[in-house]
Amino acid sequence: MTITDERGRTYGYGDLPRLMGLMTGDEKHGPAATSTLDALWVLYDRVLAVGPERADDPGRDRFLLSKGHGPMAYYAVLAAKGFVPVEWLPGFGSYDSPLGHHPDRVLVPGAEIGSGSLGHGLPIAVGTALGLRAQGLDGPRVWVLVGDAELDEGSNHEAIAFAGPAGLERLHTVVIDNASASHALPGGIAARFEAAGWSAVTVDGRDHEALYAAFTAPHPDRPHVVVARVEPKSA
Protein backbone atom coordinates (compact mmCIF):
# COMPACT_ATOMS: atom_id res chain seq x y z
CA MET A 1 0.00 0.00 0.00
CA THR A 2 1.16 3.53 -0.73
CA ILE A 3 0.17 6.88 0.70
CA THR A 4 -0.03 10.23 -1.10
CA ASP A 5 1.15 13.32 0.76
CA GLU A 6 -0.04 16.91 0.39
CA ARG A 7 2.34 17.44 -2.54
CA GLY A 8 1.04 14.45 -4.44
CA ARG A 9 4.04 12.22 -3.67
CA THR A 10 3.43 8.58 -2.88
CA TYR A 11 5.48 6.35 -0.61
CA GLY A 12 5.58 2.58 -0.27
CA TYR A 13 7.87 -0.02 1.21
CA GLY A 14 10.36 0.39 -1.64
CA ASP A 15 10.88 4.02 -0.67
CA LEU A 16 12.00 3.27 2.88
CA PRO A 17 15.73 2.78 2.12
CA ARG A 18 15.78 6.16 0.36
CA LEU A 19 13.95 7.81 3.24
CA MET A 20 16.38 6.27 5.71
CA GLY A 21 19.24 7.45 3.52
CA LEU A 22 18.16 11.05 4.07
CA MET A 23 19.16 10.69 7.72
CA THR A 24 22.90 11.14 8.15
CA GLY A 25 25.37 11.94 10.92
CA ASP A 26 26.88 10.14 13.88
CA GLU A 27 25.16 7.94 16.46
CA LYS A 28 22.85 6.38 13.89
CA HIS A 29 22.85 2.84 15.36
CA GLY A 30 22.31 1.55 11.84
CA PRO A 31 21.88 -2.19 12.62
CA ALA A 32 19.41 -1.40 15.41
CA ALA A 33 17.34 0.57 12.91
CA THR A 34 17.47 -1.68 9.87
CA SER A 35 16.61 -4.78 11.91
CA THR A 36 13.18 -3.32 12.67
CA LEU A 37 12.29 -2.05 9.20
CA ASP A 38 10.12 -4.89 7.93
CA ALA A 39 8.22 -5.45 11.16
CA LEU A 40 7.49 -1.73 11.45
CA TRP A 41 6.27 -1.50 7.87
CA VAL A 42 3.91 -4.47 8.14
CA LEU A 43 2.48 -3.12 11.38
CA TYR A 44 1.85 0.39 10.10
CA ASP A 45 0.80 -0.68 6.62
CA ARG A 46 -1.49 -3.59 7.41
CA VAL A 47 -2.18 -4.04 11.11
CA LEU A 48 -2.30 -0.94 13.30
CA ALA A 49 -5.57 0.97 13.56
CA VAL A 50 -3.91 4.37 13.73
CA GLY A 51 -3.02 7.18 11.36
CA PRO A 52 -2.12 10.87 11.34
CA GLU A 53 -5.78 11.84 11.40
CA ARG A 54 -6.49 9.85 14.57
CA ALA A 55 -3.20 10.12 16.47
CA ASP A 56 -5.12 11.33 19.55
CA ASP A 57 -8.22 9.17 19.14
CA PRO A 58 -8.91 7.26 22.38
CA GLY A 59 -9.92 4.26 20.25
CA ARG A 60 -6.64 4.08 18.33
CA ASP A 61 -4.16 1.25 18.60
CA ARG A 62 -1.06 2.20 20.59
CA PHE A 63 2.38 1.41 19.21
CA LEU A 64 5.33 1.82 21.58
CA LEU A 65 8.87 1.68 20.22
CA SER A 66 10.96 0.41 23.11
CA LYS A 67 13.96 -0.15 20.80
CA GLY A 68 14.30 3.60 20.56
CA HIS A 69 18.08 3.86 20.35
CA GLY A 70 17.88 3.13 16.62
CA PRO A 71 14.85 5.12 15.44
CA MET A 72 15.73 5.77 11.78
CA ALA A 73 13.44 3.05 10.41
CA TYR A 74 10.68 4.26 12.71
CA TYR A 75 11.04 7.83 11.46
CA ALA A 76 11.10 6.63 7.85
CA VAL A 77 7.86 4.68 8.32
CA LEU A 78 6.22 7.60 10.13
CA ALA A 79 7.21 9.86 7.24
CA ALA A 80 5.95 7.39 4.63
CA LYS A 81 2.63 7.18 6.44
CA GLY A 82 2.21 10.94 6.80
CA PHE A 83 2.80 11.40 10.53
CA VAL A 84 5.88 13.59 10.03
CA PRO A 85 7.04 15.58 6.99
CA VAL A 86 9.68 13.93 4.84
CA GLU A 87 11.47 17.28 4.94
CA TRP A 88 12.31 16.64 8.59
CA LEU A 89 14.40 13.57 7.83
CA PRO A 90 17.66 15.25 6.64
CA GLY A 91 17.85 17.14 9.95
CA PHE A 92 17.85 13.90 11.98
CA GLY A 93 19.83 14.28 15.19
CA SER A 94 20.67 17.95 14.71
CA TYR A 95 20.29 20.46 17.53
CA ASP A 96 17.00 21.96 16.39
CA SER A 97 15.42 18.84 14.85
CA PRO A 98 12.40 17.16 16.47
CA LEU A 99 13.83 13.83 15.26
CA GLY A 100 16.37 13.01 17.93
CA HIS A 101 18.58 9.98 18.38
CA HIS A 102 15.87 8.75 20.76
CA PRO A 103 12.23 9.51 19.92
CA ASP A 104 10.53 12.17 22.02
CA ARG A 105 6.75 11.79 22.31
CA VAL A 106 6.36 15.55 22.76
CA LEU A 107 8.20 16.35 19.54
CA VAL A 108 7.42 13.45 17.19
CA PRO A 109 3.82 13.18 15.96
CA GLY A 110 2.59 9.61 16.40
CA ALA A 111 5.19 8.61 19.01
CA GLU A 112 3.44 7.28 22.11
CA ILE A 113 6.49 7.30 24.41
CA GLY A 114 9.98 8.69 24.69
CA SER A 115 12.25 5.67 24.47
CA GLY A 116 15.73 4.27 24.07
CA SER A 117 16.68 3.27 27.60
CA LEU A 118 16.64 -0.53 27.52
CA GLY A 119 13.87 -2.28 29.40
CA HIS A 120 11.29 0.49 29.63
CA GLY A 121 8.89 -0.12 26.75
CA LEU A 122 7.35 -3.45 27.72
CA PRO A 123 6.53 -2.40 31.31
CA ILE A 124 4.96 0.79 29.94
CA ALA A 125 2.96 -1.28 27.46
CA VAL A 126 1.68 -3.48 30.30
CA GLY A 127 0.60 -0.35 32.16
CA THR A 128 -1.06 1.02 29.03
CA ALA A 129 -3.03 -2.19 28.51
CA LEU A 130 -4.11 -2.15 32.15
CA GLY A 131 -5.14 1.50 31.86
CA LEU A 132 -7.26 0.86 28.77
CA ARG A 133 -8.90 -2.09 30.52
CA ALA A 134 -9.68 0.06 33.56
CA GLN A 135 -11.35 2.63 31.29
CA GLY A 136 -13.46 -0.02 29.61
CA LEU A 137 -11.72 0.55 26.27
CA ASP A 138 -11.61 -3.01 24.94
CA GLY A 139 -11.09 -2.11 21.28
CA PRO A 140 -7.59 -0.59 21.14
CA ARG A 141 -4.63 -2.92 20.96
CA VAL A 142 -1.26 -2.17 22.50
CA TRP A 143 1.85 -3.07 20.52
CA VAL A 144 5.42 -2.74 21.73
CA LEU A 145 8.59 -3.47 19.76
CA VAL A 146 11.63 -4.52 21.78
CA GLY A 147 15.10 -5.79 20.98
CA ASP A 148 16.22 -9.22 22.14
CA ALA A 149 19.01 -7.68 24.24
CA GLU A 150 16.38 -5.73 26.18
CA LEU A 151 15.12 -9.02 27.57
CA ASP A 152 18.29 -9.14 29.69
CA GLU A 153 16.68 -6.41 31.81
CA GLY A 154 14.86 -7.45 34.97
CA SER A 155 12.07 -4.96 34.33
CA ASN A 156 11.10 -6.90 31.23
CA HIS A 157 11.17 -10.21 33.07
CA GLU A 158 8.72 -8.81 35.60
CA ALA A 159 6.46 -7.44 32.85
CA ILE A 160 6.42 -10.80 31.04
CA ALA A 161 5.68 -12.66 34.26
CA PHE A 162 2.81 -10.32 35.14
CA ALA A 163 1.08 -9.96 31.76
CA GLY A 164 0.38 -13.65 31.18
CA PRO A 165 -1.52 -14.39 34.40
CA ALA A 166 -3.24 -10.98 34.09
CA GLY A 167 -4.74 -12.13 30.77
CA LEU A 168 -3.80 -8.97 28.89
CA GLU A 169 -5.23 -10.08 25.56
CA ARG A 170 -4.87 -6.63 23.98
CA LEU A 171 -1.11 -6.62 24.62
CA HIS A 172 1.19 -7.57 21.73
CA THR A 173 4.99 -7.65 21.77
CA VAL A 174 7.34 -7.85 18.80
CA VAL A 175 10.84 -9.01 19.70
CA ILE A 176 13.49 -8.32 17.06
CA ASP A 177 15.92 -11.22 17.46
CA ASN A 178 19.31 -10.32 15.96
CA ALA A 179 21.21 -12.64 18.32
CA SER A 180 22.44 -9.84 20.56
CA ALA A 181 21.01 -11.01 23.90
CA SER A 182 23.60 -11.95 26.52
CA HIS A 183 21.58 -14.18 28.83
CA ALA A 184 19.44 -16.26 26.49
CA LEU A 185 20.23 -18.53 23.58
CA PRO A 186 18.96 -17.21 20.23
CA GLY A 187 15.76 -19.03 19.42
CA GLY A 188 14.78 -19.58 23.03
CA ILE A 189 12.83 -16.36 23.38
CA ALA A 190 9.37 -17.69 22.52
CA ALA A 191 9.63 -20.43 25.16
CA ARG A 192 10.36 -17.81 27.80
CA PHE A 193 7.09 -16.03 27.04
CA GLU A 194 5.11 -19.26 26.72
CA ALA A 195 6.25 -20.30 30.20
CA ALA A 196 4.61 -17.13 31.52
CA GLY A 197 1.29 -17.86 29.80
CA TRP A 198 1.73 -15.92 26.57
CA SER A 199 0.80 -16.95 23.06
CA ALA A 200 4.04 -17.00 21.06
CA VAL A 201 5.22 -17.50 17.50
CA THR A 202 8.65 -17.18 15.86
CA VAL A 203 8.95 -16.04 12.23
CA ASP A 204 11.40 -14.75 9.64
CA GLY A 205 11.57 -11.04 10.41
CA ARG A 206 12.04 -10.16 6.73
CA ASP A 207 9.03 -12.15 5.43
CA HIS A 208 6.09 -9.77 5.26
CA GLU A 209 3.42 -12.42 4.83
CA ALA A 210 4.79 -14.46 7.73
CA LEU A 211 4.91 -11.34 9.89
CA TYR A 212 1.34 -10.41 8.99
CA ALA A 213 0.05 -13.90 9.76
CA ALA A 214 1.85 -13.88 13.11
CA PHE A 215 0.66 -10.37 13.98
CA THR A 216 -2.98 -11.27 13.30
CA ALA A 217 -3.03 -14.75 14.84
CA PRO A 218 -5.83 -15.20 17.42
CA HIS A 219 -4.79 -15.50 21.05
CA PRO A 220 -7.90 -15.40 23.26
CA ASP A 221 -7.37 -14.40 26.89
CA ARG A 222 -3.57 -14.21 26.52
CA PRO A 223 -1.01 -11.61 25.51
CA HIS A 224 0.81 -12.38 22.27
CA VAL A 225 4.47 -12.19 21.29
CA VAL A 226 5.99 -12.42 17.82
CA VAL A 227 9.71 -13.17 17.74
CA ALA A 228 11.04 -11.80 14.44
CA ARG A 229 14.39 -13.33 13.57
CA VAL A 230 16.72 -11.23 11.45
CA GLU A 231 20.38 -11.47 10.52
CA PRO A 232 22.78 -11.37 13.50
CA LYS A 233 23.86 -7.88 14.52
CA SER A 234 27.51 -8.75 13.91
CA ALA A 235 26.88 -10.12 10.42
Tab-separated table of C-alpha atoms in Angstrom:
chain	number	residue	atom	x	y	z
A	1	MET	CA	0.000	0.000	0.000
A	2	THR	CA	1.156	3.532	-0.732
A	3	ILE	CA	0.173	6.879	0.701
A	4	THR	CA	-0.026	10.231	-1.101
A	5	ASP	CA	1.145	13.323	0.761
A	6	GLU	CA	-0.037	16.910	0.389
A	7	ARG	CA	2.335	17.444	-2.542
A	8	GLY	CA	1.036	14.452	-4.444
A	9	ARG	CA	4.043	12.223	-3.675
A	10	THR	CA	3.427	8.578	-2.878
A	11	TYR	CA	5.478	6.347	-0.615
A	12	GLY	CA	5.579	2.582	-0.268
A	13	TYR	CA	7.874	-0.019	1.213
A	14	GLY	CA	10.361	0.393	-1.638
A	15	ASP	CA	10.881	4.025	-0.672
A	16	LEU	CA	12.003	3.266	2.877
A	17	PRO	CA	15.732	2.780	2.115
A	18	ARG	CA	15.779	6.161	0.359
A	19	LEU	CA	13.948	7.808	3.244
A	20	MET	CA	16.382	6.268	5.715
A	21	GLY	CA	19.243	7.451	3.524
A	22	LEU	CA	18.158	11.045	4.075
A	23	MET	CA	19.164	10.693	7.724
A	24	THR	CA	22.901	11.136	8.151
A	25	GLY	CA	25.365	11.937	10.916
A	26	ASP	CA	26.882	10.135	13.878
A	27	GLU	CA	25.160	7.945	16.459
A	28	LYS	CA	22.854	6.380	13.895
A	29	HIS	CA	22.854	2.840	15.364
A	30	GLY	CA	22.309	1.548	11.838
A	31	PRO	CA	21.876	-2.186	12.622
A	32	ALA	CA	19.411	-1.399	15.407
A	33	ALA	CA	17.339	0.566	12.909
A	34	THR	CA	17.465	-1.682	9.866
A	35	SER	CA	16.613	-4.780	11.913
A	36	THR	CA	13.183	-3.318	12.672
A	37	LEU	CA	12.294	-2.045	9.201
A	38	ASP	CA	10.123	-4.891	7.929
A	39	ALA	CA	8.224	-5.449	11.163
A	40	LEU	CA	7.491	-1.735	11.451
A	41	TRP	CA	6.271	-1.502	7.873
A	42	VAL	CA	3.906	-4.467	8.136
A	43	LEU	CA	2.482	-3.122	11.383
A	44	TYR	CA	1.849	0.394	10.103
A	45	ASP	CA	0.801	-0.675	6.619
A	46	ARG	CA	-1.491	-3.594	7.407
A	47	VAL	CA	-2.180	-4.042	11.112
A	48	LEU	CA	-2.302	-0.939	13.305
A	49	ALA	CA	-5.571	0.972	13.561
A	50	VAL	CA	-3.911	4.372	13.734
A	51	GLY	CA	-3.021	7.179	11.363
A	52	PRO	CA	-2.124	10.871	11.345
A	53	GLU	CA	-5.779	11.841	11.398
A	54	ARG	CA	-6.488	9.854	14.565
A	55	ALA	CA	-3.199	10.116	16.468
A	56	ASP	CA	-5.115	11.332	19.554
A	57	ASP	CA	-8.224	9.169	19.135
A	58	PRO	CA	-8.905	7.255	22.378
A	59	GLY	CA	-9.921	4.265	20.251
A	60	ARG	CA	-6.637	4.080	18.330
A	61	ASP	CA	-4.162	1.245	18.604
A	62	ARG	CA	-1.060	2.202	20.590
A	63	PHE	CA	2.385	1.411	19.213
A	64	LEU	CA	5.328	1.820	21.580
A	65	LEU	CA	8.870	1.683	20.221
A	66	SER	CA	10.963	0.412	23.110
A	67	LYS	CA	13.962	-0.153	20.804
A	68	GLY	CA	14.298	3.602	20.560
A	69	HIS	CA	18.084	3.861	20.353
A	70	GLY	CA	17.884	3.133	16.623
A	71	PRO	CA	14.853	5.116	15.435
A	72	MET	CA	15.729	5.768	11.776
A	73	ALA	CA	13.445	3.045	10.410
A	74	TYR	CA	10.675	4.263	12.711
A	75	TYR	CA	11.036	7.826	11.459
A	76	ALA	CA	11.101	6.631	7.853
A	77	VAL	CA	7.863	4.684	8.324
A	78	LEU	CA	6.217	7.600	10.134
A	79	ALA	CA	7.206	9.864	7.241
A	80	ALA	CA	5.954	7.394	4.630
A	81	LYS	CA	2.631	7.182	6.441
A	82	GLY	CA	2.209	10.936	6.796
A	83	PHE	CA	2.799	11.397	10.525
A	84	VAL	CA	5.876	13.586	10.025
A	85	PRO	CA	7.035	15.578	6.987
A	86	VAL	CA	9.679	13.935	4.838
A	87	GLU	CA	11.465	17.284	4.939
A	88	TRP	CA	12.310	16.638	8.593
A	89	LEU	CA	14.403	13.570	7.831
A	90	PRO	CA	17.664	15.249	6.641
A	91	GLY	CA	17.851	17.137	9.947
A	92	PHE	CA	17.850	13.901	11.978
A	93	GLY	CA	19.829	14.278	15.189
A	94	SER	CA	20.668	17.952	14.713
A	95	TYR	CA	20.286	20.465	17.533
A	96	ASP	CA	16.998	21.956	16.390
A	97	SER	CA	15.423	18.835	14.846
A	98	PRO	CA	12.400	17.160	16.468
A	99	LEU	CA	13.833	13.833	15.257
A	100	GLY	CA	16.373	13.012	17.931
A	101	HIS	CA	18.583	9.979	18.377
A	102	HIS	CA	15.873	8.753	20.760
A	103	PRO	CA	12.226	9.514	19.922
A	104	ASP	CA	10.528	12.172	22.023
A	105	ARG	CA	6.755	11.789	22.306
A	106	VAL	CA	6.359	15.546	22.762
A	107	LEU	CA	8.205	16.351	19.540
A	108	VAL	CA	7.424	13.451	17.185
A	109	PRO	CA	3.820	13.175	15.959
A	110	GLY	CA	2.587	9.612	16.403
A	111	ALA	CA	5.186	8.615	19.011
A	112	GLU	CA	3.443	7.278	22.110
A	113	ILE	CA	6.490	7.298	24.412
A	114	GLY	CA	9.983	8.688	24.688
A	115	SER	CA	12.254	5.668	24.475
A	116	GLY	CA	15.728	4.271	24.066
A	117	SER	CA	16.678	3.266	27.603
A	118	LEU	CA	16.637	-0.529	27.521
A	119	GLY	CA	13.873	-2.279	29.398
A	120	HIS	CA	11.288	0.490	29.629
A	121	GLY	CA	8.893	-0.121	26.745
A	122	LEU	CA	7.348	-3.449	27.719
A	123	PRO	CA	6.531	-2.399	31.305
A	124	ILE	CA	4.961	0.792	29.943
A	125	ALA	CA	2.955	-1.283	27.460
A	126	VAL	CA	1.679	-3.480	30.303
A	127	GLY	CA	0.598	-0.355	32.160
A	128	THR	CA	-1.056	1.019	29.026
A	129	ALA	CA	-3.027	-2.190	28.508
A	130	LEU	CA	-4.111	-2.151	32.154
A	131	GLY	CA	-5.136	1.502	31.861
A	132	LEU	CA	-7.256	0.857	28.771
A	133	ARG	CA	-8.897	-2.094	30.520
A	134	ALA	CA	-9.681	0.056	33.559
A	135	GLN	CA	-11.345	2.633	31.289
A	136	GLY	CA	-13.459	-0.023	29.613
A	137	LEU	CA	-11.723	0.548	26.267
A	138	ASP	CA	-11.611	-3.006	24.943
A	139	GLY	CA	-11.092	-2.106	21.281
A	140	PRO	CA	-7.592	-0.589	21.137
A	141	ARG	CA	-4.630	-2.925	20.964
A	142	VAL	CA	-1.257	-2.170	22.505
A	143	TRP	CA	1.845	-3.066	20.518
A	144	VAL	CA	5.420	-2.739	21.729
A	145	LEU	CA	8.589	-3.471	19.762
A	146	VAL	CA	11.626	-4.524	21.784
A	147	GLY	CA	15.101	-5.794	20.981
A	148	ASP	CA	16.224	-9.217	22.141
A	149	ALA	CA	19.009	-7.680	24.243
A	150	GLU	CA	16.378	-5.730	26.177
A	151	LEU	CA	15.125	-9.019	27.567
A	152	ASP	CA	18.285	-9.140	29.692
A	153	GLU	CA	16.683	-6.407	31.809
A	154	GLY	CA	14.857	-7.448	34.972
A	155	SER	CA	12.071	-4.957	34.329
A	156	ASN	CA	11.100	-6.901	31.226
A	157	HIS	CA	11.174	-10.213	33.069
A	158	GLU	CA	8.715	-8.809	35.602
A	159	ALA	CA	6.462	-7.439	32.848
A	160	ILE	CA	6.423	-10.797	31.036
A	161	ALA	CA	5.682	-12.664	34.260
A	162	PHE	CA	2.811	-10.317	35.136
A	163	ALA	CA	1.085	-9.960	31.763
A	164	GLY	CA	0.376	-13.652	31.184
A	165	PRO	CA	-1.523	-14.386	34.400
A	166	ALA	CA	-3.243	-10.983	34.088
A	167	GLY	CA	-4.739	-12.132	30.767
A	168	LEU	CA	-3.800	-8.966	28.892
A	169	GLU	CA	-5.234	-10.076	25.563
A	170	ARG	CA	-4.870	-6.631	23.982
A	171	LEU	CA	-1.111	-6.618	24.617
A	172	HIS	CA	1.194	-7.568	21.728
A	173	THR	CA	4.987	-7.649	21.775
A	174	VAL	CA	7.341	-7.850	18.800
A	175	VAL	CA	10.842	-9.009	19.701
A	176	ILE	CA	13.491	-8.316	17.062
A	177	ASP	CA	15.925	-11.219	17.465
A	178	ASN	CA	19.308	-10.324	15.962
A	179	ALA	CA	21.212	-12.643	18.318
A	180	SER	CA	22.437	-9.836	20.561
A	181	ALA	CA	21.011	-11.010	23.901
A	182	SER	CA	23.599	-11.955	26.521
A	183	HIS	CA	21.579	-14.179	28.832
A	184	ALA	CA	19.438	-16.263	26.489
A	185	LEU	CA	20.233	-18.527	23.580
A	186	PRO	CA	18.964	-17.213	20.234
A	187	GLY	CA	15.755	-19.027	19.423
A	188	GLY	CA	14.776	-19.580	23.032
A	189	ILE	CA	12.834	-16.358	23.376
A	190	ALA	CA	9.372	-17.692	22.523
A	191	ALA	CA	9.635	-20.425	25.157
A	192	ARG	CA	10.356	-17.813	27.801
A	193	PHE	CA	7.087	-16.030	27.042
A	194	GLU	CA	5.110	-19.258	26.723
A	195	ALA	CA	6.249	-20.302	30.202
A	196	ALA	CA	4.609	-17.128	31.515
A	197	GLY	CA	1.289	-17.859	29.797
A	198	TRP	CA	1.728	-15.920	26.566
A	199	SER	CA	0.796	-16.950	23.059
A	200	ALA	CA	4.042	-17.002	21.063
A	201	VAL	CA	5.225	-17.505	17.496
A	202	THR	CA	8.649	-17.181	15.858
A	203	VAL	CA	8.954	-16.039	12.230
A	204	ASP	CA	11.397	-14.746	9.640
A	205	GLY	CA	11.574	-11.037	10.412
A	206	ARG	CA	12.040	-10.161	6.729
A	207	ASP	CA	9.033	-12.149	5.430
A	208	HIS	CA	6.088	-9.767	5.256
A	209	GLU	CA	3.423	-12.423	4.826
A	210	ALA	CA	4.790	-14.461	7.734
A	211	LEU	CA	4.913	-11.339	9.892
A	212	TYR	CA	1.340	-10.411	8.992
A	213	ALA	CA	0.050	-13.902	9.760
A	214	ALA	CA	1.850	-13.879	13.109
A	215	PHE	CA	0.657	-10.373	13.978
A	216	THR	CA	-2.984	-11.272	13.304
A	217	ALA	CA	-3.034	-14.755	14.844
A	218	PRO	CA	-5.830	-15.203	17.417
A	219	HIS	CA	-4.794	-15.504	21.053
A	220	PRO	CA	-7.903	-15.399	23.265
A	221	ASP	CA	-7.373	-14.397	26.889
A	222	ARG	CA	-3.571	-14.215	26.519
A	223	PRO	CA	-1.010	-11.607	25.514
A	224	HIS	CA	0.808	-12.378	22.275
A	225	VAL	CA	4.469	-12.190	21.291
A	226	VAL	CA	5.995	-12.419	17.819
A	227	VAL	CA	9.709	-13.170	17.736
A	228	ALA	CA	11.037	-11.796	14.438
A	229	ARG	CA	14.388	-13.327	13.569
A	230	VAL	CA	16.716	-11.229	11.449
A	231	GLU	CA	20.381	-11.466	10.516
A	232	PRO	CA	22.779	-11.366	13.497
A	233	LYS	CA	23.863	-7.883	14.517
A	234	SER	CA	27.510	-8.752	13.914
A	235	ALA	CA	26.876	-10.123	10.416
